[in-house]
PDB file of C-alpha atoms in Angstrom:
ATOM      1  CA  UNK A  25       0.000   0.000   0.000  1.00  0.00           C
ATOM      2  CA  UNK A  26       3.017   2.330  -0.087  1.00  0.00           C
ATOM      3  CA  UNK A  27       4.138   4.336  -3.092  1.00  0.00           C
ATOM      4  CA  UNK A  28       7.882   4.169  -3.845  1.00  0.00           C
ATOM      5  CA  UNK A  29       9.846   6.566  -6.054  1.00  0.00           C
ATOM      6  CA  UNK A  30      13.306   5.031  -5.700  1.00  0.00           C
ATOM      7  CA  UNK A  31      14.591   1.560  -6.547  1.00  0.00           C
ATOM      8  CA  UNK A  32      13.500  -1.249  -4.238  1.00  0.00           C
ATOM      9  CA  UNK A  33      13.766  -4.994  -3.801  1.00  0.00           C
ATOM     10  CA  UNK A  34      10.447  -6.624  -2.975  1.00  0.00           C
ATOM     11  CA  UNK A  35      10.492  -9.881  -1.017  1.00  0.00           C
ATOM     12  CA  UNK A  36       7.518 -11.831   0.356  1.00  0.00           C
ATOM     13  CA  UNK A  37       8.142 -10.552   3.887  1.00  0.00           C
ATOM     14  CA  UNK A  38       9.620  -7.099   3.326  1.00  0.00           C
ATOM     15  CA  UNK A  39      10.587  -4.286   0.966  1.00  0.00           C
ATOM     16  CA  UNK A  40      14.182  -3.046   0.989  1.00  0.00           C
ATOM     17  CA  UNK A  41      15.743   0.021  -0.546  1.00  0.00           C
ATOM     18  CA  UNK A  42      18.107  -0.871  -3.409  1.00  0.00           C
ATOM     19  CA  UNK A  43      21.199   1.252  -4.039  1.00  0.00           C
ATOM     20  CA  UNK A  44      20.830   0.909  -7.829  1.00  0.00           C
ATOM     21  CA  UNK A  45      19.438   4.264  -8.892  1.00  0.00           C
ATOM     22  CA  UNK A  46      19.121   3.711 -12.653  1.00  0.00           C
ATOM     23  CA  UNK A  47      19.725   1.048 -15.278  1.00  0.00           C
ATOM     24  CA  UNK A  48      22.823   2.788 -16.624  1.00  0.00           C
ATOM     25  CA  UNK A  49      24.374   2.841 -13.155  1.00  0.00           C
ATOM     26  CA  UNK A  50      24.022  -0.910 -12.480  1.00  0.00           C
ATOM     27  CA  UNK A  51      27.239  -2.427 -11.131  1.00  0.00           C
ATOM     28  CA  UNK A  52      28.306  -5.879  -9.907  1.00  0.00           C
ATOM     29  CA  UNK A  53      27.751  -4.871  -6.272  1.00  0.00           C
ATOM     30  CA  UNK A  54      24.047  -4.273  -6.966  1.00  0.00           C
ATOM     31  CA  UNK A  55      23.724  -7.900  -8.059  1.00  0.00           C
ATOM     32  CA  UNK A  56      25.871  -9.106  -5.158  1.00  0.00           C
ATOM     33  CA  UNK A  57      23.247  -7.600  -2.853  1.00  0.00           C
ATOM     34  CA  UNK A  58      20.582  -9.650  -4.686  1.00  0.00           C
ATOM     35  CA  UNK A  59      22.708 -12.800  -4.479  1.00  0.00           C
ATOM     36  CA  UNK A  60      22.679 -12.643  -0.684  1.00  0.00           C
ATOM     37  CA  UNK A  61      18.880 -12.532  -0.262  1.00  0.00           C
ATOM     38  CA  UNK A  62      18.366 -16.305  -0.164  1.00  0.00           C
ATOM     39  CA  UNK A  63      16.094 -16.460  -3.205  1.00  0.00           C
ATOM     40  CA  UNK A  64      15.988 -18.852  -6.151  1.00  0.00           C
ATOM     41  CA  UNK A  65      14.951 -16.290  -8.750  1.00  0.00           C
ATOM     42  CA  UNK A  66      15.320 -12.540  -9.218  1.00  0.00           C
ATOM     43  CA  UNK A  67      12.936 -10.570 -11.390  1.00  0.00           C
ATOM     44  CA  UNK A  68      14.703  -7.442 -12.620  1.00  0.00           C
ATOM     45  CA  UNK A  69      12.262  -4.683 -13.553  1.00  0.00           C
ATOM     46  CA  UNK A  70      14.225  -2.262 -15.715  1.00  0.00           C
ATOM     47  CA  UNK A  71      11.854   0.678 -15.754  1.00  0.00           C
ATOM     48  CA  UNK A  72       9.231   1.407 -18.411  1.00  0.00           C
ATOM     49  CA  UNK A  73      10.943  -0.838 -20.987  1.00  0.00           C
ATOM     50  CA  UNK A  74      12.882  -4.077 -20.960  1.00  0.00           C
ATOM     51  CA  UNK A  75      16.665  -3.632 -21.018  1.00  0.00           C
ATOM     52  CA  UNK A  76      19.241  -6.370 -20.492  1.00  0.00           C
ATOM     53  CA  UNK A  77      22.251  -5.799 -18.208  1.00  0.00           C
ATOM     54  CA  UNK A  78      25.676  -6.926 -19.413  1.00  0.00           C
ATOM     55  CA  UNK A  79      26.326 -10.579 -18.452  1.00  0.00           C
ATOM     56  CA  UNK A  80      29.451  -9.608 -16.486  1.00  0.00           C
ATOM     57  CA  UNK A  81      27.183  -7.739 -14.061  1.00  0.00           C
ATOM     58  CA  UNK A  82      24.922 -10.716 -13.440  1.00  0.00           C
ATOM     59  CA  UNK A  83      27.495 -13.543 -13.542  1.00  0.00           C
ATOM     60  CA  UNK A  84      27.511 -13.879  -9.749  1.00  0.00           C
ATOM     61  CA  UNK A  85      23.806 -14.741  -9.743  1.00  0.00           C
ATOM     62  CA  UNK A  86      24.308 -17.462 -12.354  1.00  0.00           C
ATOM     63  CA  UNK A  87      27.283 -18.880 -10.465  1.00  0.00           C
ATOM     64  CA  UNK A  88      25.138 -19.082  -7.327  1.00  0.00           C
ATOM     65  CA  UNK A  89      22.376 -20.911  -9.206  1.00  0.00           C
ATOM     66  CA  UNK A  90      19.971 -17.979  -8.961  1.00  0.00           C
ATOM     67  CA  UNK A  91      17.759 -17.420 -11.984  1.00  0.00           C
ATOM     68  CA  UNK A  92      17.417 -13.924 -13.428  1.00  0.00           C
ATOM     69  CA  UNK A  93      14.473 -12.783 -15.514  1.00  0.00           C
ATOM     70  CA  UNK A  94      14.564  -9.319 -17.029  1.00  0.00           C
ATOM     71  CA  UNK A  95      11.413  -7.406 -17.917  1.00  0.00           C
ATOM     72  CA  UNK A  96       9.787  -3.994 -17.599  1.00  0.00           C
ATOM     73  CA  UNK A  97       8.574  -3.005 -14.123  1.00  0.00           C
ATOM     74  CA  UNK A  98       4.901  -3.740 -14.756  1.00  0.00           C
ATOM     75  CA  UNK A  99       5.633  -7.257 -16.040  1.00  0.00           C
ATOM     76  CA  UNK A 100       8.020  -7.863 -13.130  1.00  0.00           C
ATOM     77  CA  UNK A 101       5.295  -6.947 -10.634  1.00  0.00           C
ATOM     78  CA  UNK A 102       2.727  -9.217 -12.289  1.00  0.00           C
ATOM     79  CA  UNK A 103       5.186 -12.115 -12.457  1.00  0.00           C
ATOM     80  CA  UNK A 104       6.260 -11.553  -8.857  1.00  0.00           C
ATOM     81  CA  UNK A 105       2.665 -11.901  -7.651  1.00  0.00           C
ATOM     82  CA  UNK A 106       2.248 -15.194  -9.516  1.00  0.00           C
ATOM     83  CA  UNK A 107       5.489 -16.644  -8.147  1.00  0.00           C
ATOM     84  CA  UNK A 108       4.713 -15.571  -4.580  1.00  0.00           C
ATOM     85  CA  UNK A 109       1.299 -17.243  -4.876  1.00  0.00           C
ATOM     86  CA  UNK A 110       3.174 -20.416  -5.876  1.00  0.00           C
ATOM     87  CA  UNK A 111       5.298 -19.988  -2.720  1.00  0.00           C
ATOM     88  CA  UNK A 112       8.504 -19.586  -4.715  1.00  0.00           C
ATOM     89  CA  UNK A 113      11.536 -17.883  -3.148  1.00  0.00           C
ATOM     90  CA  UNK A 114      11.532 -14.793  -5.359  1.00  0.00           C
ATOM     91  CA  UNK A 115      12.711 -11.195  -5.234  1.00  0.00           C
ATOM     92  CA  UNK A 116      11.648  -8.365  -7.512  1.00  0.00           C
ATOM     93  CA  UNK A 117      14.410  -5.802  -8.010  1.00  0.00           C
ATOM     94  CA  UNK A 118      12.634  -2.750  -9.416  1.00  0.00           C
ATOM     95  CA  UNK A 119      14.257   0.265 -11.017  1.00  0.00           C
ATOM     96  CA  UNK A 120      12.071   3.374 -11.127  1.00  0.00           C
ATOM     97  CA  UNK A 121      13.472   5.843 -13.620  1.00  0.00           C
TER      98      UNK A 121
END
């Protein structure tokens, strides 16, 4: 029920601020933060349109066996709700630009 204007990571039990401020500023440390959340899949909402981060940024997730799906923010939110209903361990990392 809260409106957010800055980037967040949504988990089933909480919402956390995410230091990634924009797609063009994504760095490996932003994905390291996601790697340490204990989830099996990360939905990356890249703003109003789908944009794919360079694989070197997301390699740590793959190495940890964490799936990454990239989509626009609206699709990420819809997909998140479905996966939570299925009781999957999921995080939605949302960039609001």
